[in-house]
Amino acid sequence: MSVVIYVRQSKDISLYEQFNKCAEYAKRYGYSIEYKVLDFEGNKLYEAINKVIVEHDVSALMIYSKDMVFDKNDDYLFYRIYLEKLGKKLISCN
């Protein structure tokens, strides 16, 4: 199963630390990384979601933490349900 890893700039933890933790999680659970989206400015979430939707062999969007990516819990739930309806997953590796 392939994933897209999306990580967003944060003052608490570096982008690269987030990516490395997600990559370790992916490896541990048998996912292969198809794409990575490193978001330095906080405006590339839709790029990552589109990659998951468009690519047939990608099965999930992996994020470091839902609190770092989504401003509201409602947004997290919306995207989780939206992706599930398309047969995809939203995975938080933290």
Coordinates of C-alpha atoms in Angstrom, one line a residue:
M1 CA 0.0 0.0 0.0
S2 CA 1.3 3.4 -0.9
V3 CA 0.9 6.7 0.9
V4 CA 1.3 10.4 0.4
I5 CA 3.1 12.0 3.4
Y6 CA 2.0 15.6 4.1
V7 CA 3.9 17.6 6.8
R8 CA 3.3 21.3 7.6
Q9 CA 5.8 23.8 9.0
S10 CA 5.4 24.2 12.8
K11 CA 7.2 26.1 15.5
D12 CA 7.1 23.0 17.8
I13 CA 8.7 20.4 15.6
S14 CA 10.6 20.7 12.3
L15 CA 9.2 19.6 9.0
Y16 CA 12.0 17.1 8.6
E17 CA 11.4 15.6 12.0
Q18 CA 7.7 15.2 11.2
F19 CA 8.6 13.6 7.9
N20 CA 11.1 11.2 9.5
K21 CA 8.6 10.1 12.1
C22 CA 5.9 9.5 9.4
A23 CA 8.4 7.6 7.3
E24 CA 9.3 5.4 10.2
Y25 CA 5.6 4.8 10.9
A26 CA 5.0 3.9 7.2
K27 CA 7.9 1.5 7.2
R28 CA 6.7 -0.2 10.4
Y29 CA 3.2 -0.8 9.1
G30 CA 4.2 -1.8 5.6
Y31 CA 3.4 1.3 3.6
S32 CA 5.5 2.6 0.8
I33 CA 5.9 6.3 0.3
E34 CA 4.7 7.3 -3.2
Y35 CA 4.9 11.1 -2.7
K36 CA 5.8 13.6 -0.1
V37 CA 4.4 17.1 0.3
L38 CA 6.5 19.4 2.5
D39 CA 4.5 22.5 3.3
F40 CA 6.7 25.4 4.4
E41 CA 3.9 28.1 4.0
G42 CA 0.8 26.2 5.1
N43 CA -1.0 26.2 1.7
K44 CA -0.3 22.8 0.1
L45 CA -2.8 20.5 1.9
Y46 CA -5.0 20.4 -1.2
E47 CA -2.1 19.3 -3.3
A48 CA -1.5 16.3 -1.0
I49 CA -5.2 15.4 -1.0
N50 CA -5.4 15.7 -4.8
K51 CA -2.5 13.3 -5.1
V52 CA -4.2 10.8 -2.9
I53 CA -7.5 11.1 -4.9
V54 CA -6.0 11.0 -8.4
E55 CA -3.5 8.3 -8.0
H56 CA -5.1 4.9 -8.1
D57 CA -2.2 3.1 -6.3
V58 CA -2.1 5.5 -3.4
S59 CA -4.2 4.2 -0.5
A60 CA -3.8 6.9 2.2
L61 CA -2.8 10.4 3.2
M62 CA -0.4 10.3 6.1
I63 CA 0.0 13.4 8.3
Y64 CA 2.1 13.9 11.4
S65 CA -0.7 15.3 13.6
K66 CA -4.3 16.3 13.0
D67 CA -3.8 19.3 15.3
M68 CA -0.9 20.6 13.2
V69 CA -2.7 20.2 9.9
F70 CA -6.4 21.0 10.6
D71 CA -7.5 24.2 12.4
K72 CA -10.7 22.6 13.5
N73 CA -11.6 19.0 14.4
D74 CA -14.6 19.3 12.0
D75 CA -12.2 19.7 9.1
Y76 CA -10.3 16.6 10.1
L77 CA -13.5 14.6 10.3
F78 CA -14.7 15.9 7.0
Y79 CA -11.5 14.9 5.1
R80 CA -11.3 11.5 6.9
I81 CA -14.9 10.7 5.9
Y82 CA -14.4 12.1 2.4
L83 CA -11.3 10.0 1.8
E84 CA -13.0 6.9 3.3
K85 CA -15.9 7.3 0.8
L86 CA -13.3 7.1 -2.0
G87 CA -11.7 4.0 -0.5
K88 CA -8.7 5.9 0.9
K89 CA -7.5 6.5 4.5
L90 CA -6.3 9.5 6.5
I91 CA -3.6 8.4 8.9
S92 CA -2.1 10.4 11.7
C93 CA 1.3 9.0 12.6
N94 CA 1.6 10.8 16.0

